[in-house]
Amino acid sequence: MYLVVAGALAVTLMAGFGIAAVTTGWVVPVGRHRVLRPKLWGYGQLIGAVGMSLWMFLGVFPARFDVLPLVGWFMFMGSLGVQWLAQRPGRTPGAVTPENAA
């Protein structure tokens, strides 16, 4: 029972931080210095929260939901990739490239 409550709390916090990042651009102070695109990071958090909840809460029923826990695991792993992209600078229009320099 304690693990279920801890898992539900983790997923809820993840979704809450994702919603805050998407709507206001606010990022948790621990990771604020690394995140360059907070909205993308928030979308990654939301995808991760949905994926983690599918994996944790439907994975205990192997005969009933065959594919959904696996989809949840891939969603969570994909969300890590999205959050990694949020830590990289985006494309800037009008940047100087070798083609348009000179």
Short mmCIF file of N, CA and C in Angstrom, two decimals:
data_model
loop_
_atom_site.label_atom_id
_atom_site.label_comp_id
_atom_site.label_asym_id
_atom_site.label_seq_id
_atom_site.Cartn_x
_atom_site.Cartn_y
_atom_site.Cartn_z
N MET A 1 0.82 -1.20 0.00
CA MET A 1 0.00 0.00 0.00
C MET A 1 0.86 1.27 0.00
N TYR A 2 1.98 1.22 0.76
CA TYR A 2 2.85 2.39 0.81
C TYR A 2 3.49 2.68 -0.54
N LEU A 3 3.84 1.64 -1.27
CA LEU A 3 4.44 1.84 -2.59
C LEU A 3 3.44 2.43 -3.59
N VAL A 4 2.20 2.02 -3.48
CA VAL A 4 1.17 2.57 -4.37
C VAL A 4 0.97 4.06 -4.09
N VAL A 5 0.93 4.42 -2.82
CA VAL A 5 0.75 5.82 -2.46
C VAL A 5 1.96 6.64 -2.91
N ALA A 6 3.17 6.11 -2.70
CA ALA A 6 4.38 6.82 -3.13
C ALA A 6 4.42 6.97 -4.65
N GLY A 7 4.01 5.92 -5.37
CA GLY A 7 3.98 6.00 -6.83
C GLY A 7 2.95 7.00 -7.32
N ALA A 8 1.78 7.01 -6.71
CA ALA A 8 0.75 7.97 -7.10
C ALA A 8 1.19 9.40 -6.80
N LEU A 9 1.87 9.59 -5.68
CA LEU A 9 2.37 10.92 -5.34
C LEU A 9 3.45 11.37 -6.32
N ALA A 10 4.33 10.46 -6.71
CA ALA A 10 5.38 10.81 -7.67
C ALA A 10 4.79 11.19 -9.03
N VAL A 11 3.81 10.43 -9.49
CA VAL A 11 3.19 10.73 -10.78
C VAL A 11 2.43 12.05 -10.72
N THR A 12 1.75 12.31 -9.61
CA THR A 12 1.00 13.55 -9.46
C THR A 12 1.94 14.76 -9.43
N LEU A 13 3.04 14.64 -8.70
CA LEU A 13 4.00 15.74 -8.67
C LEU A 13 4.62 15.97 -10.04
N MET A 14 4.93 14.89 -10.74
CA MET A 14 5.50 15.01 -12.07
C MET A 14 4.54 15.74 -13.01
N ALA A 15 3.29 15.35 -12.97
CA ALA A 15 2.29 16.01 -13.82
C ALA A 15 2.10 17.47 -13.42
N GLY A 16 2.11 17.74 -12.13
CA GLY A 16 1.95 19.12 -11.66
C GLY A 16 3.11 20.01 -12.09
N PHE A 17 4.34 19.49 -11.99
CA PHE A 17 5.50 20.26 -12.44
C PHE A 17 5.46 20.46 -13.95
N GLY A 18 4.98 19.47 -14.68
CA GLY A 18 4.86 19.60 -16.12
C GLY A 18 3.84 20.65 -16.52
N ILE A 19 2.70 20.65 -15.85
CA ILE A 19 1.66 21.65 -16.14
C ILE A 19 2.17 23.05 -15.81
N ALA A 20 2.88 23.18 -14.69
CA ALA A 20 3.43 24.49 -14.32
C ALA A 20 4.44 24.98 -15.35
N ALA A 21 5.25 24.07 -15.88
CA ALA A 21 6.25 24.48 -16.87
C ALA A 21 5.60 24.85 -18.19
N VAL A 22 4.56 24.14 -18.59
CA VAL A 22 3.91 24.43 -19.87
C VAL A 22 3.14 25.74 -19.79
N THR A 23 2.42 25.98 -18.71
CA THR A 23 1.56 27.16 -18.64
C THR A 23 2.31 28.43 -18.26
N THR A 24 3.26 28.34 -17.32
CA THR A 24 3.92 29.56 -16.83
C THR A 24 5.40 29.63 -17.16
N GLY A 25 6.02 28.52 -17.54
CA GLY A 25 7.45 28.51 -17.79
C GLY A 25 8.27 28.27 -16.53
N TRP A 26 7.61 27.95 -15.41
CA TRP A 26 8.30 27.72 -14.15
C TRP A 26 8.89 26.31 -14.13
N VAL A 27 10.14 26.20 -13.73
CA VAL A 27 10.84 24.93 -13.63
C VAL A 27 11.30 24.75 -12.19
N VAL A 28 11.36 23.53 -11.73
CA VAL A 28 11.81 23.22 -10.38
C VAL A 28 13.20 23.83 -10.17
N PRO A 29 13.45 24.47 -9.03
CA PRO A 29 14.74 25.14 -8.83
C PRO A 29 15.97 24.25 -8.97
N VAL A 30 15.85 22.97 -8.72
CA VAL A 30 17.00 22.07 -8.83
C VAL A 30 17.49 21.99 -10.28
N GLY A 31 16.58 21.95 -11.24
CA GLY A 31 16.97 21.81 -12.63
C GLY A 31 16.86 23.08 -13.44
N ARG A 32 16.61 24.20 -12.79
CA ARG A 32 16.34 25.43 -13.51
C ARG A 32 17.54 25.93 -14.31
N HIS A 33 18.75 25.73 -13.83
CA HIS A 33 19.92 26.25 -14.53
C HIS A 33 20.25 25.46 -15.79
N ARG A 34 19.72 24.25 -15.93
CA ARG A 34 20.02 23.44 -17.12
C ARG A 34 18.96 23.54 -18.19
N VAL A 35 17.73 23.85 -17.83
CA VAL A 35 16.61 23.84 -18.79
C VAL A 35 16.58 25.16 -19.54
N LEU A 36 16.74 25.08 -20.86
CA LEU A 36 16.72 26.27 -21.71
C LEU A 36 15.35 26.51 -22.34
N ARG A 37 14.57 25.45 -22.49
CA ARG A 37 13.23 25.57 -23.08
C ARG A 37 12.22 24.93 -22.11
N PRO A 38 11.65 25.73 -21.20
CA PRO A 38 10.79 25.17 -20.15
C PRO A 38 9.50 24.54 -20.66
N LYS A 39 8.93 25.06 -21.73
CA LYS A 39 7.69 24.45 -22.23
C LYS A 39 7.94 23.04 -22.76
N LEU A 40 9.02 22.86 -23.48
CA LEU A 40 9.36 21.53 -23.97
C LEU A 40 9.64 20.59 -22.81
N TRP A 41 10.32 21.09 -21.79
CA TRP A 41 10.57 20.29 -20.61
C TRP A 41 9.27 19.89 -19.92
N GLY A 42 8.31 20.81 -19.88
CA GLY A 42 7.01 20.51 -19.28
C GLY A 42 6.24 19.45 -20.05
N TYR A 43 6.31 19.53 -21.38
CA TYR A 43 5.66 18.49 -22.18
C TYR A 43 6.32 17.13 -21.94
N GLY A 44 7.64 17.13 -21.79
CA GLY A 44 8.34 15.89 -21.46
C GLY A 44 7.91 15.34 -20.11
N GLN A 45 7.71 16.21 -19.15
CA GLN A 45 7.23 15.78 -17.84
C GLN A 45 5.83 15.18 -17.92
N LEU A 46 4.97 15.80 -18.70
CA LEU A 46 3.60 15.28 -18.83
C LEU A 46 3.59 13.92 -19.53
N ILE A 47 4.38 13.77 -20.58
CA ILE A 47 4.47 12.48 -21.26
C ILE A 47 5.03 11.43 -20.32
N GLY A 48 6.02 11.81 -19.53
CA GLY A 48 6.61 10.88 -18.57
C GLY A 48 5.64 10.48 -17.48
N ALA A 49 4.81 11.41 -17.01
CA ALA A 49 3.84 11.09 -15.97
C ALA A 49 2.79 10.11 -16.49
N VAL A 50 2.32 10.32 -17.71
CA VAL A 50 1.34 9.39 -18.28
C VAL A 50 1.98 8.03 -18.51
N GLY A 51 3.18 8.02 -19.05
CA GLY A 51 3.86 6.75 -19.29
C GLY A 51 4.16 6.00 -18.01
N MET A 52 4.61 6.72 -16.99
CA MET A 52 4.91 6.06 -15.72
C MET A 52 3.66 5.50 -15.07
N SER A 53 2.55 6.22 -15.17
CA SER A 53 1.32 5.70 -14.57
C SER A 53 0.81 4.48 -15.33
N LEU A 54 0.92 4.48 -16.64
CA LEU A 54 0.53 3.28 -17.40
C LEU A 54 1.39 2.09 -17.02
N TRP A 55 2.68 2.32 -16.90
CA TRP A 55 3.60 1.22 -16.60
C TRP A 55 3.42 0.72 -15.18
N MET A 56 3.29 1.64 -14.22
CA MET A 56 3.19 1.21 -12.82
C MET A 56 1.85 0.59 -12.48
N PHE A 57 0.77 1.22 -12.92
CA PHE A 57 -0.53 0.80 -12.43
C PHE A 57 -1.22 -0.23 -13.31
N LEU A 58 -0.83 -0.35 -14.57
CA LEU A 58 -1.42 -1.38 -15.42
C LEU A 58 -0.48 -2.56 -15.61
N GLY A 59 0.77 -2.42 -15.23
CA GLY A 59 1.73 -3.50 -15.37
C GLY A 59 1.51 -4.66 -14.42
N VAL A 60 0.72 -4.43 -13.38
CA VAL A 60 0.46 -5.51 -12.41
C VAL A 60 -0.63 -6.46 -12.90
N PHE A 61 -1.27 -6.13 -14.02
CA PHE A 61 -2.30 -6.99 -14.60
C PHE A 61 -1.80 -7.53 -15.93
N PRO A 62 -0.91 -8.51 -15.96
CA PRO A 62 -0.29 -8.93 -17.22
C PRO A 62 -1.26 -9.57 -18.20
N ALA A 63 -2.27 -10.25 -17.74
CA ALA A 63 -3.18 -10.92 -18.67
C ALA A 63 -4.23 -9.98 -19.22
N ARG A 64 -4.52 -8.94 -18.51
CA ARG A 64 -5.60 -8.05 -18.91
C ARG A 64 -5.15 -6.97 -19.90
N PHE A 65 -4.04 -6.32 -19.60
CA PHE A 65 -3.53 -5.23 -20.44
C PHE A 65 -2.16 -5.65 -20.95
N ASP A 66 -2.11 -6.24 -22.12
CA ASP A 66 -0.85 -6.77 -22.60
C ASP A 66 0.11 -5.68 -23.07
N VAL A 67 -0.37 -4.76 -23.86
CA VAL A 67 0.50 -3.82 -24.55
C VAL A 67 0.65 -2.50 -23.79
N LEU A 68 -0.34 -2.10 -23.02
CA LEU A 68 -0.32 -0.77 -22.41
C LEU A 68 0.85 -0.53 -21.46
N PRO A 69 1.25 -1.47 -20.61
CA PRO A 69 2.44 -1.20 -19.78
C PRO A 69 3.70 -1.01 -20.62
N LEU A 70 3.83 -1.74 -21.70
CA LEU A 70 4.99 -1.58 -22.58
C LEU A 70 4.95 -0.22 -23.28
N VAL A 71 3.78 0.19 -23.69
CA VAL A 71 3.63 1.52 -24.29
C VAL A 71 3.99 2.60 -23.26
N GLY A 72 3.56 2.39 -22.02
CA GLY A 72 3.91 3.33 -20.95
C GLY A 72 5.40 3.42 -20.72
N TRP A 73 6.08 2.27 -20.76
CA TRP A 73 7.53 2.28 -20.59
C TRP A 73 8.22 3.05 -21.71
N PHE A 74 7.78 2.85 -22.95
CA PHE A 74 8.37 3.58 -24.07
C PHE A 74 8.03 5.07 -24.01
N MET A 75 6.84 5.40 -23.53
CA MET A 75 6.50 6.81 -23.36
C MET A 75 7.40 7.46 -22.33
N PHE A 76 7.66 6.76 -21.24
CA PHE A 76 8.53 7.31 -20.21
C PHE A 76 9.95 7.49 -20.73
N MET A 77 10.45 6.52 -21.45
CA MET A 77 11.80 6.63 -22.02
C MET A 77 11.86 7.75 -23.06
N GLY A 78 10.80 7.89 -23.85
CA GLY A 78 10.74 8.99 -24.82
C GLY A 78 10.69 10.35 -24.14
N SER A 79 10.05 10.41 -22.99
CA SER A 79 9.98 11.67 -22.26
C SER A 79 11.35 12.09 -21.75
N LEU A 80 12.19 11.12 -21.43
CA LEU A 80 13.56 11.46 -21.04
C LEU A 80 14.31 12.10 -22.21
N GLY A 81 14.06 11.61 -23.40
CA GLY A 81 14.66 12.21 -24.59
C GLY A 81 14.15 13.62 -24.84
N VAL A 82 12.86 13.85 -24.63
CA VAL A 82 12.28 15.18 -24.82
C VAL A 82 12.86 16.14 -23.79
N GLN A 83 13.01 15.68 -22.55
CA GLN A 83 13.59 16.54 -21.52
C GLN A 83 15.07 16.82 -21.80
N TRP A 84 15.76 15.88 -22.40
CA TRP A 84 17.15 16.11 -22.79
C TRP A 84 17.22 17.19 -23.87
N LEU A 85 16.28 17.13 -24.82
CA LEU A 85 16.24 18.15 -25.87
C LEU A 85 15.93 19.53 -25.29
N ALA A 86 15.17 19.58 -24.21
CA ALA A 86 14.84 20.85 -23.59
C ALA A 86 16.05 21.50 -22.94
N GLN A 87 17.10 20.73 -22.72
CA GLN A 87 18.32 21.28 -22.14
C GLN A 87 19.30 21.75 -23.21
N ARG A 88 18.96 21.58 -24.46
CA ARG A 88 19.80 22.02 -25.56
C ARG A 88 19.20 23.28 -26.17
N PRO A 89 20.04 24.16 -26.70
CA PRO A 89 19.49 25.38 -27.32
C PRO A 89 18.71 25.05 -28.58
N GLY A 90 17.65 25.77 -28.82
CA GLY A 90 16.85 25.56 -30.02
C GLY A 90 17.47 26.25 -31.21
N ARG A 91 16.85 26.08 -32.34
CA ARG A 91 17.32 26.76 -33.55
C ARG A 91 16.97 28.23 -33.48
N THR A 92 17.85 29.04 -33.95
CA THR A 92 17.58 30.48 -33.98
C THR A 92 17.44 30.91 -35.43
N PRO A 93 16.35 31.52 -35.79
CA PRO A 93 16.20 31.99 -37.17
C PRO A 93 17.14 33.15 -37.41
N GLY A 94 17.80 33.15 -38.51
CA GLY A 94 18.71 34.22 -38.86
C GLY A 94 20.10 34.03 -38.29
N ALA A 95 20.43 32.86 -37.83
CA ALA A 95 21.78 32.61 -37.33
C ALA A 95 22.74 32.59 -38.50
N VAL A 96 23.96 32.97 -38.26
CA VAL A 96 24.96 33.02 -39.30
C VAL A 96 25.47 31.60 -39.54
N THR A 97 25.30 31.14 -40.76
CA THR A 97 25.79 29.83 -41.17
C THR A 97 26.79 30.02 -42.31
N PRO A 98 27.55 29.02 -42.67
CA PRO A 98 28.48 29.20 -43.79
C PRO A 98 27.80 29.55 -45.10
N GLU A 99 26.53 29.15 -45.27
CA GLU A 99 25.84 29.44 -46.52
C GLU A 99 25.46 30.92 -46.64
N ASN A 100 25.03 31.54 -45.52
CA ASN A 100 24.58 32.93 -45.63
C ASN A 100 25.62 33.92 -45.10
N ALA A 101 26.80 33.47 -44.73
CA ALA A 101 27.86 34.38 -44.31
C ALA A 101 28.51 35.00 -45.56
N ALA A 102 28.94 36.18 -45.45
CA ALA A 102 29.65 36.90 -46.51
C ALA A 102 28.80 37.85 -47.22
#
